[in-house]
PDB file of C-alpha atoms and ligand atoms in Angstrom:
ATOM      1  CA  MET A   1     -12.331 141.250 -41.352  1.00 52.00           C
ATOM      2  CA  SER A   2     -15.763 140.219 -40.019  1.00 56.00           C
ATOM      3  CA  ASN A   3     -16.685 136.538 -40.377  1.00 88.00           C
ATOM      4  CA  THR A   4     -19.297 137.072 -43.021  1.00 94.00           C
ATOM      5  CA  ALA A   5     -19.780 139.553 -45.827  1.00 94.00           C
ATOM      6  CA  ARG A   6     -22.386 140.277 -48.423  1.00 96.00           C
ATOM      7  CA  LEU A   7     -21.273 138.606 -51.611  1.00 97.00           C
ATOM      8  CA  ASP A   8     -21.816 141.702 -53.800  1.00 97.00           C
ATOM      9  CA  ARG A   9     -19.864 143.948 -51.401  1.00 96.00           C
ATOM     10  CA  LEU A  10     -17.029 141.446 -50.973  1.00 96.00           C
ATOM     11  CA  LEU A  11     -16.522 140.954 -54.706  1.00 97.00           C
ATOM     12  CA  ALA A  12     -16.898 144.684 -55.447  1.00 96.00           C
ATOM     13  CA  ASN A  13     -14.237 145.463 -52.813  1.00 94.00           C
ATOM     14  CA  MET A  14     -11.985 142.855 -54.424  1.00 95.00           C
ATOM     15  CA  GLY A  15     -12.235 144.718 -57.719  1.00 95.00           C
ATOM     16  CA  TYR A  16     -14.506 142.349 -59.625  1.00 96.00           C
ATOM     17  CA  GLY A  17     -16.856 145.172 -60.604  1.00 96.00           C
ATOM     18  CA  SER A  18     -19.538 147.459 -59.254  1.00 95.00           C
ATOM     19  CA  ARG A  19     -22.212 145.880 -57.068  1.00 95.00           C
ATOM     20  CA  ASN A  20     -24.559 145.916 -60.073  1.00 96.00           C
ATOM     21  CA  GLU A  21     -21.945 144.118 -62.135  1.00 97.00           C
ATOM     22  CA  ILE A  22     -21.598 141.478 -59.394  1.00 97.00           C
ATOM     23  CA  HIS A  23     -25.369 140.922 -59.495  1.00 97.00           C
ATOM     24  CA  GLU A  24     -25.025 140.408 -63.241  1.00 97.00           C
ATOM     25  CA  LEU A  25     -22.187 137.878 -62.731  1.00 97.00           C
ATOM     26  CA  VAL A  26     -24.390 135.974 -60.293  1.00 98.00           C
ATOM     27  CA  ARG A  27     -27.355 136.102 -62.678  1.00 98.00           C
ATOM     28  CA  ARG A  28     -25.129 134.592 -65.372  1.00 97.00           C
ATOM     29  CA  GLU A  29     -24.103 131.807 -62.911  1.00 97.00           C
ATOM     30  CA  MET A  30     -20.457 132.878 -63.056  1.00 97.00           C
ATOM     31  CA  VAL A  31     -19.960 132.894 -59.274  1.00 98.00           C
ATOM     32  CA  VAL A  32     -19.539 129.314 -58.150  1.00 98.00           C
ATOM     33  CA  LEU A  33     -19.010 128.019 -54.608  1.00 97.00           C
ATOM     34  CA  ASP A  34     -18.121 124.392 -53.944  1.00 96.00           C
ATOM     35  CA  GLY A  35     -19.087 123.517 -57.508  1.00 96.00           C
ATOM     36  CA  ALA A  36     -22.569 125.127 -57.472  1.00 97.00           C
ATOM     37  CA  PRO A  37     -23.479 128.568 -58.865  1.00 97.00           C
ATOM     38  CA  LEU A  38     -24.603 131.059 -56.207  1.00 97.00           C
ATOM     39  CA  ASP A  39     -28.000 132.594 -56.915  1.00 96.00           C
ATOM     40  CA  ASP A  40     -28.200 135.529 -54.486  1.00 97.00           C
ATOM     41  CA  ALA A  41     -25.647 138.320 -54.702  1.00 97.00           C
ATOM     42  CA  SER A  42     -27.049 139.932 -51.538  1.00 96.00           C
ATOM     43  CA  ALA A  43     -26.559 136.827 -49.390  1.00 96.00           C
ATOM     44  CA  ARG A  44     -23.897 136.828 -46.710  1.00 96.00           C
ATOM     45  CA  ILE A  45     -21.145 134.295 -47.108  1.00 95.00           C
ATOM     46  CA  LYS A  46     -18.610 133.047 -44.602  1.00 94.00           C
ATOM     47  CA  LEU A  47     -15.127 134.506 -45.012  1.00 92.00           C
ATOM     48  CA  ALA A  48     -13.339 131.222 -44.497  1.00 90.00           C
ATOM     49  CA  ALA A  49      -9.590 131.151 -45.173  1.00 87.00           C
ATOM     50  CA  ASP A  50     -10.149 128.491 -47.822  1.00 92.00           C
ATOM     51  CA  LEU A  51     -12.745 130.551 -49.752  1.00 95.00           C
ATOM     52  CA  PRO A  52     -10.308 131.296 -52.632  1.00 93.00           C
ATOM     53  CA  ALA A  53      -9.841 127.535 -53.072  1.00 93.00           C
ATOM     54  CA  ARG A  54     -13.601 126.913 -53.112  1.00 96.00           C
ATOM     55  CA  MET A  55     -14.941 129.824 -55.138  1.00 97.00           C
ATOM     56  CA  THR A  56     -14.483 130.596 -58.818  1.00 97.00           C
ATOM     57  CA  ILE A  57     -15.470 133.700 -60.756  1.00 97.00           C
ATOM     58  CA  GLY A  58     -15.956 133.034 -64.437  1.00 96.00           C
ATOM     59  CA  GLY A  59     -14.054 129.774 -63.971  1.00 96.00           C
ATOM     60  CA  GLU A  60     -11.024 131.422 -62.320  1.00 94.00           C
ATOM     61  CA  PRO A  61     -10.151 130.912 -58.652  1.00 94.00           C
ATOM     62  CA  LEU A  62     -11.158 133.792 -56.397  1.00 96.00           C
ATOM     63  CA  ASP A  63      -8.294 136.194 -55.587  1.00 93.00           C
ATOM     64  CA  PRO A  64      -6.803 136.107 -52.085  1.00 89.00           C
ATOM     65  CA  LEU A  65      -9.032 137.811 -49.518  1.00 89.00           C
ATOM     66  CA  GLN A  66      -7.928 140.852 -47.519  1.00 84.00           C
ATOM     67  CA  GLY A  67      -4.450 140.348 -46.138  1.00 88.00           C
ATOM     68  CA  LEU A  68      -2.773 140.227 -49.536  1.00 93.00           C
ATOM     69  CA  ALA A  69       1.010 140.555 -49.249  1.00 96.00           C
ATOM     70  CA  LEU A  70       3.315 140.466 -52.258  1.00 97.00           C
ATOM     71  CA  MET A  71       6.945 140.796 -53.237  1.00 98.00           C
ATOM     72  CA  LEU A  72       7.627 142.482 -56.540  1.00 98.00           C
ATOM     73  CA  HIS A  73      10.783 142.966 -58.596  1.00 98.00           C
ATOM     74  CA  LYS A  74      10.532 146.672 -59.312  1.00 98.00           C
ATOM     75  CA  PRO A  75      11.886 147.552 -62.716  1.00 98.00           C
ATOM     76  CA  LEU A  76      13.567 150.890 -63.422  1.00 98.00           C
ATOM     77  CA  GLY A  77      11.302 153.698 -64.552  1.00 97.00           C
ATOM     78  CA  VAL A  78       8.132 153.030 -62.545  1.00 97.00           C
ATOM     79  CA  THR A  79       7.031 155.215 -59.633  1.00 97.00           C
ATOM     80  CA  CYS A  80       5.843 153.938 -56.234  1.00 97.00           C
ATOM     81  CA  SER A  81       2.777 156.160 -56.114  1.00 94.00           C
ATOM     82  CA  HIS A  82      -0.957 155.901 -56.643  1.00 90.00           C
ATOM     83  CA  LYS A  83      -1.285 159.300 -58.259  1.00 88.00           C
ATOM     84  CA  GLU A  84       1.881 160.668 -59.887  1.00 87.00           C
ATOM     85  CA  SER A  85       2.073 160.908 -63.658  1.00 88.00           C
ATOM     86  CA  GLY A  86       3.993 158.377 -65.760  1.00 92.00           C
ATOM     87  CA  PRO A  87       4.204 154.627 -65.293  1.00 95.00           C
ATOM     88  CA  LEU A  88       3.135 153.559 -61.809  1.00 96.00           C
ATOM     89  CA  ILE A  89       4.156 150.378 -60.001  1.00 97.00           C
ATOM     90  CA  TYR A  90       0.495 149.439 -59.544  1.00 96.00           C
ATOM     91  CA  SER A  91       0.127 149.054 -63.322  1.00 95.00           C
ATOM     92  CA  LEU A  92       2.225 145.863 -62.917  1.00 97.00           C
ATOM     93  CA  LEU A  93      -0.623 144.268 -60.915  1.00 96.00           C
ATOM     94  CA  PRO A  94      -3.821 142.855 -62.417  1.00 93.00           C
ATOM     95  CA  ALA A  95      -6.198 145.735 -63.235  1.00 93.00           C
ATOM     96  CA  ARG A  96      -8.780 144.246 -60.856  1.00 93.00           C
ATOM     97  CA  TRP A  97      -6.336 144.494 -57.951  1.00 93.00           C
ATOM     98  CA  ARG A  98      -5.971 148.207 -58.515  1.00 91.00           C
ATOM     99  CA  ARG A  99      -9.652 148.555 -57.580  1.00 91.00           C
ATOM    100  CA  ARG A 100      -9.399 146.535 -54.364  1.00 94.00           C
ATOM    101  CA  GLU A 101     -10.620 148.150 -51.148  1.00 93.00           C
ATOM    102  CA  PRO A 102      -8.639 148.471 -48.893  1.00 93.00           C
ATOM    103  CA  ALA A 103      -6.088 149.462 -51.502  1.00 94.00           C
ATOM    104  CA  ILE A 104      -2.808 147.672 -52.071  1.00 96.00           C
ATOM    105  CA  SER A 105       0.177 149.934 -51.284  1.00 96.00           C
ATOM    106  CA  THR A 106       3.920 149.586 -51.414  1.00 98.00           C
ATOM    107  CA  ILE A 107       5.621 149.143 -48.040  1.00 97.00           C
ATOM    108  CA  GLY A 108       7.929 152.130 -48.202  1.00 96.00           C
ATOM    109  CA  ARG A 109       9.132 153.299 -51.579  1.00 97.00           C
ATOM    110  CA  LEU A 110      11.935 152.886 -54.065  1.00 98.00           C
ATOM    111  CA  ASP A 111      12.885 155.816 -56.299  1.00 97.00           C
ATOM    112  CA  LYS A 112      11.749 155.707 -59.897  1.00 97.00           C
ATOM    113  CA  GLU A 113      15.345 154.948 -60.910  1.00 98.00           C
ATOM    114  CA  THR A 114      15.951 152.253 -58.265  1.00 98.00           C
ATOM    115  CA  SER A 115      15.279 148.611 -59.067  1.00 98.00           C
ATOM    116  CA  GLY A 116      14.795 145.545 -56.887  1.00 98.00           C
ATOM    117  CA  LEU A 117      12.775 144.075 -54.072  1.00 98.00           C
ATOM    118  CA  ILE A 118       9.659 145.910 -52.930  1.00 98.00           C
ATOM    119  CA  LEU A 119       6.809 144.582 -50.811  1.00 98.00           C
ATOM    120  CA  LEU A 120       3.139 145.482 -51.232  1.00 98.00           C
ATOM    121  CA  THR A 121       0.132 144.821 -49.051  1.00 97.00           C
ATOM    122  CA  ASP A 122      -3.459 145.788 -48.271  1.00 95.00           C
ATOM    123  CA  ASP A 123      -2.793 144.972 -44.593  1.00 95.00           C
ATOM    124  CA  GLY A 124      -2.208 148.235 -42.739  1.00 95.00           C
ATOM    125  CA  ALA A 125      -0.942 146.494 -39.606  1.00 95.00           C
ATOM    126  CA  LEU A 126       1.706 144.581 -41.569  1.00 96.00           C
ATOM    127  CA  LEU A 127       2.744 147.753 -43.393  1.00 97.00           C
ATOM    128  CA  HIS A 128       3.209 149.634 -40.126  1.00 96.00           C
ATOM    129  CA  ARG A 129       5.081 146.752 -38.495  1.00 96.00           C
ATOM    130  CA  ILE A 130       7.600 146.692 -41.361  1.00 96.00           C
ATOM    131  CA  ILE A 131       8.145 150.435 -41.647  1.00 95.00           C
ATOM    132  CA  SER A 132       8.164 151.110 -37.907  1.00 93.00           C
ATOM    133  CA  PRO A 133      11.641 152.229 -36.749  1.00 89.00           C
ATOM    134  CA  LYS A 134      11.031 150.053 -33.668  1.00 92.00           C
ATOM    135  CA  HIS A 135      11.613 146.888 -35.673  1.00 94.00           C
ATOM    136  CA  HIS A 136      14.898 147.969 -37.323  1.00 93.00           C
ATOM    137  CA  VAL A 137      14.106 146.094 -40.530  1.00 97.00           C
ATOM    138  CA  THR A 138      17.302 146.145 -42.620  1.00 98.00           C
ATOM    139  CA  LYS A 139      17.242 147.204 -46.264  1.00 98.00           C
ATOM    140  CA  HIS A 140      20.160 146.062 -48.420  1.00 98.00           C
ATOM    141  CA  TYR A 141      21.270 147.914 -51.546  1.00 98.00           C
ATOM    142  CA  VAL A 142      23.966 147.561 -54.169  1.00 98.00           C
ATOM    143  CA  ALA A 143      25.105 150.981 -55.377  1.00 98.00           C
ATOM    144  CA  THR A 144      27.109 151.635 -58.544  1.00 98.00           C
ATOM    145  CA  LEU A 145      29.055 154.853 -58.145  1.00 98.00           C
ATOM    146  CA  ALA A 146      30.247 157.524 -60.565  1.00 98.00           C
ATOM    147  CA  ARG A 147      33.626 157.890 -58.812  1.00 98.00           C
ATOM    148  CA  PRO A 148      35.973 155.476 -56.983  1.00 98.00           C
ATOM    149  CA  LEU A 149      35.413 155.039 -53.256  1.00 98.00           C
ATOM    150  CA  ARG A 150      37.801 157.132 -51.125  1.00 97.00           C
ATOM    151  CA  GLY A 151      38.108 154.585 -48.326  1.00 97.00           C
ATOM    152  CA  ASP A 152      36.571 156.573 -45.478  1.00 98.00           C
ATOM    153  CA  GLU A 153      32.908 156.078 -46.413  1.00 98.00           C
ATOM    154  CA  ALA A 154      32.220 152.976 -44.301  1.00 98.00           C
ATOM    155  CA  GLY A 155      33.471 154.752 -41.154  1.00 98.00           C
ATOM    156  CA  ILE A 156      31.418 157.868 -41.885  1.00 98.00           C
ATOM    157  CA  PHE A 157      28.224 155.858 -42.512  1.00 98.00           C
ATOM    158  CA  ALA A 158      28.779 153.671 -39.414  1.00 98.00           C
ATOM    159  CA  ALA A 159      29.313 156.634 -37.071  1.00 97.00           C
ATOM    160  CA  GLY A 160      25.656 157.543 -36.695  1.00 96.00           C
ATOM    161  CA  THR A 161      26.543 161.228 -37.028  1.00 97.00           C
ATOM    162  CA  LEU A 162      26.104 161.836 -40.747  1.00 97.00           C
ATOM    163  CA  MET A 163      23.746 164.728 -41.342  1.00 95.00           C
ATOM    164  CA  LEU A 164      22.000 164.809 -44.704  1.00 94.00           C
ATOM    165  CA  GLU A 165      21.453 168.162 -46.346  1.00 88.00           C
ATOM    166  CA  GLY A 166      18.251 169.829 -45.164  1.00 90.00           C
ATOM    167  CA  GLU A 167      17.716 167.481 -42.193  1.00 93.00           C
ATOM    168  CA  ASP A 168      18.125 168.146 -38.484  1.00 94.00           C
ATOM    169  CA  LYS A 169      18.676 164.619 -37.185  1.00 96.00           C
ATOM    170  CA  PRO A 170      21.731 162.503 -38.029  1.00 97.00           C
ATOM    171  CA  LEU A 171      21.339 159.195 -39.823  1.00 97.00           C
ATOM    172  CA  ALA A 172      21.304 156.019 -37.755  1.00 96.00           C
ATOM    173  CA  PRO A 173      24.487 153.973 -38.250  1.00 97.00           C
ATOM    174  CA  ALA A 174      24.583 152.193 -41.609  1.00 98.00           C
ATOM    175  CA  VAL A 175      26.877 149.486 -42.906  1.00 98.00           C
ATOM    176  CA  MET A 176      28.890 149.833 -46.123  1.00 98.00           C
ATOM    177  CA  GLU A 177      31.059 147.210 -47.723  1.00 98.00           C
ATOM    178  CA  ALA A 178      33.078 147.946 -50.865  1.00 98.00           C
ATOM    179  CA  LEU A 179      32.385 145.450 -53.646  1.00 98.00           C
ATOM    180  CA  GLY A 180      34.825 147.041 -56.089  1.00 98.00           C
ATOM    181  CA  PRO A 181      36.381 150.448 -56.757  1.00 98.00           C
ATOM    182  CA  THR A 182      33.014 151.920 -57.810  1.00 98.00           C
ATOM    183  CA  SER A 183      30.470 149.647 -56.195  1.00 98.00           C
ATOM    184  CA  ALA A 184      29.312 149.068 -52.658  1.00 98.00           C
ATOM    185  CA  ARG A 185      26.753 147.181 -50.616  1.00 98.00           C
ATOM    186  CA  VAL A 186      24.906 149.443 -48.188  1.00 98.00           C
ATOM    187  CA  THR A 187      22.604 148.311 -45.378  1.00 98.00           C
ATOM    188  CA  VAL A 188      20.306 150.834 -43.726  1.00 98.00           C
ATOM    189  CA  THR A 189      17.517 150.575 -41.177  1.00 96.00           C
ATOM    190  CA  GLU A 190      15.837 153.900 -41.978  1.00 95.00           C
ATOM    191  CA  GLY A 191      13.874 154.878 -45.059  1.00 93.00           C
ATOM    192  CA  ARG A 192      14.623 158.539 -45.584  1.00 95.00           C
ATOM    193  CA  TYR A 193      13.936 160.204 -48.896  1.00 95.00           C
ATOM    194  CA  HIS A 194      16.629 159.254 -51.476  1.00 97.00           C
ATOM    195  CA  GLN A 195      18.662 158.050 -48.496  1.00 97.00           C
ATOM    196  CA  VAL A 196      21.418 156.029 -50.166  1.00 98.00           C
ATOM    197  CA  ARG A 197      21.877 158.523 -52.989  1.00 98.00           C
ATOM    198  CA  ARG A 198      22.147 161.381 -50.470  1.00 97.00           C
ATOM    199  CA  MET A 199      24.562 159.409 -48.267  1.00 98.00           C
ATOM    200  CA  PHE A 200      26.977 159.067 -51.183  1.00 98.00           C
ATOM    201  CA  ALA A 201      26.411 162.699 -52.189  1.00 97.00           C
ATOM    202  CA  ALA A 202      27.425 163.647 -48.621  1.00 96.00           C
ATOM    203  CA  VAL A 203      30.815 161.941 -49.165  1.00 97.00           C
ATOM    204  CA  GLY A 204      31.428 163.555 -52.559  1.00 97.00           C
ATOM    205  CA  ASN A 205      30.218 160.737 -54.785  1.00 98.00           C
ATOM    206  CA  HIS A 206      27.182 160.088 -56.990  1.00 98.00           C
ATOM    207  CA  VAL A 207      25.046 156.956 -57.298  1.00 98.00           C
ATOM    208  CA  ASP A 208      24.691 155.961 -60.950  1.00 98.00           C
ATOM    209  CA  ALA A 209      22.587 152.849 -60.275  1.00 98.00           C
ATOM    210  CA  LEU A 210      20.850 151.473 -57.209  1.00 98.00           C
ATOM    211  CA  HIS A 211      19.327 148.046 -56.656  1.00 98.00           C
ATOM    212  CA  ARG A 212      17.732 146.575 -53.505  1.00 98.00           C
ATOM    213  CA  ASP A 213      18.349 142.868 -53.260  1.00 98.00           C
ATOM    214  CA  ARG A 214      17.224 142.079 -49.715  1.00 98.00           C
ATOM    215  CA  ILE A 215      14.891 143.210 -46.911  1.00 98.00           C
ATOM    216  CA  GLY A 216      15.852 141.617 -43.578  1.00 98.00           C
ATOM    217  CA  THR A 217      16.950 138.153 -44.696  1.00 98.00           C
ATOM    218  CA  LEU A 218      14.336 138.031 -47.459  1.00 98.00           C
ATOM    219  CA  ALA A 219      16.275 138.018 -50.735  1.00 98.00           C
ATOM    220  CA  LEU A 220      14.883 138.951 -54.148  1.00 98.00           C
ATOM    221  CA  PRO A 221      14.474 135.522 -55.774  1.00 98.00           C
ATOM    222  CA  ALA A 222      16.781 135.004 -58.780  1.00 97.00           C
ATOM    223  CA  ASP A 223      13.838 133.745 -60.868  1.00 98.00           C
ATOM    224  CA  LEU A 224      11.624 136.763 -60.185  1.00 98.00           C
ATOM    225  CA  ASN A 225      12.194 138.937 -63.247  1.00 98.00           C
ATOM    226  CA  PRO A 226      11.734 142.729 -63.326  1.00 98.00           C
ATOM    227  CA  GLY A 227       8.006 143.482 -63.282  1.00 98.00           C
ATOM    228  CA  GLU A 228       7.060 140.100 -61.806  1.00 98.00           C
ATOM    229  CA  PHE A 229       5.460 139.560 -58.401  1.00 98.00           C
ATOM    230  CA  ARG A 230       4.454 136.699 -56.135  1.00 96.00           C
ATOM    231  CA  ALA A 231       2.623 136.218 -52.855  1.00 94.00           C
ATOM    232  CA  LEU A 232       4.634 136.414 -49.639  1.00 96.00           C
ATOM    233  CA  THR A 233       4.568 133.270 -47.527  1.00 95.00           C
ATOM    234  CA  ALA A 234       4.506 133.298 -43.728  1.00 94.00           C
ATOM    235  CA  ALA A 235       8.198 132.297 -43.838  1.00 97.00           C
ATOM    236  CA  ASP A 236       8.962 135.304 -46.110  1.00 98.00           C
ATOM    237  CA  ILE A 237       7.327 137.653 -43.617  1.00 97.00           C
ATOM    238  CA  THR A 238       9.357 136.110 -40.767  1.00 97.00           C
ATOM    239  CA  ALA A 239      12.492 136.621 -42.884  1.00 98.00           C
ATOM    240  CA  VAL A 240      11.726 140.335 -43.255  1.00 98.00           C
ATOM    241  CA  PHE A 241      12.055 140.725 -39.468  1.00 97.00           C
ATOM    242  CA  SER A 242      15.208 138.574 -39.094  1.00 94.00           C
TER     243      SER A 242
HETATM  244  N1  LIG B   1      17.849 155.120 -51.140  1.00 72.84           N
HETATM  245  C1  LIG B   1      17.713 155.822 -52.264  1.00 72.84           C
HETATM  246  O1  LIG B   1      18.432 156.787 -52.475  1.00 72.84           O
HETATM  247  N2  LIG B   1      16.770 155.469 -53.151  1.00 72.84           N
HETATM  248  C2  LIG B   1      15.973 154.389 -52.982  1.00 72.84           C
HETATM  249  O2  LIG B   1      15.149 154.104 -53.856  1.00 72.84           O
HETATM  250  C3  LIG B   1      16.122 153.660 -51.816  1.00 72.84           C
HETATM  251  C4  LIG B   1      17.060 154.032 -50.891  1.00 72.84           C
END
């Protein structure tokens, strides 16, 4: 981000409206900095880190600037996509945020029928750091199975030789711990399509329900209900990589 930006472009890119609409907000004295209405929508303003604490739009604090990073409790039934049909995860965010530029995207995906912890950001560098295989970020799932575990699954998943149907490279070793006859905790470092469901299919089982409760050591907070989100702190981001 450069150190200054034109006010109309900044607010338009943050989803507050078209540039014409921003000019109108300024004309109506709805854009206030340090307690005083701004009178020139074309003026450049300093992109200081404390701008959201000093600027209000229609009386509401300015949204976080570029570098937004969120955790969200994904409910069942929403899709991690900008363009598929049906309910999309982005509809859980404020409408204005869906117009932000650069766009907010999920970091990796959860299936429509998987619930739990998902991260979102408009920061491409952060996204790539988390999904890069180099960083071995662990993803932790609880799977509810249609049939009882056989007993050999943990060894098969840990071997690093399991080949999923239609793929030509074996899965990296994964950890499985039985939680009961038909439930298991699974920890993977990759993010292949439908990975956990296909791992259990490869050992003759079927995943009835799947929930992600942790990424690295960052746990889904107990008080974050399905559909709710909150900003990631610097400590949360560190936890993702530990
Ligand atoms: N593995 C799956 O099968 N689905 C998910 O959503 C995540 C991991």
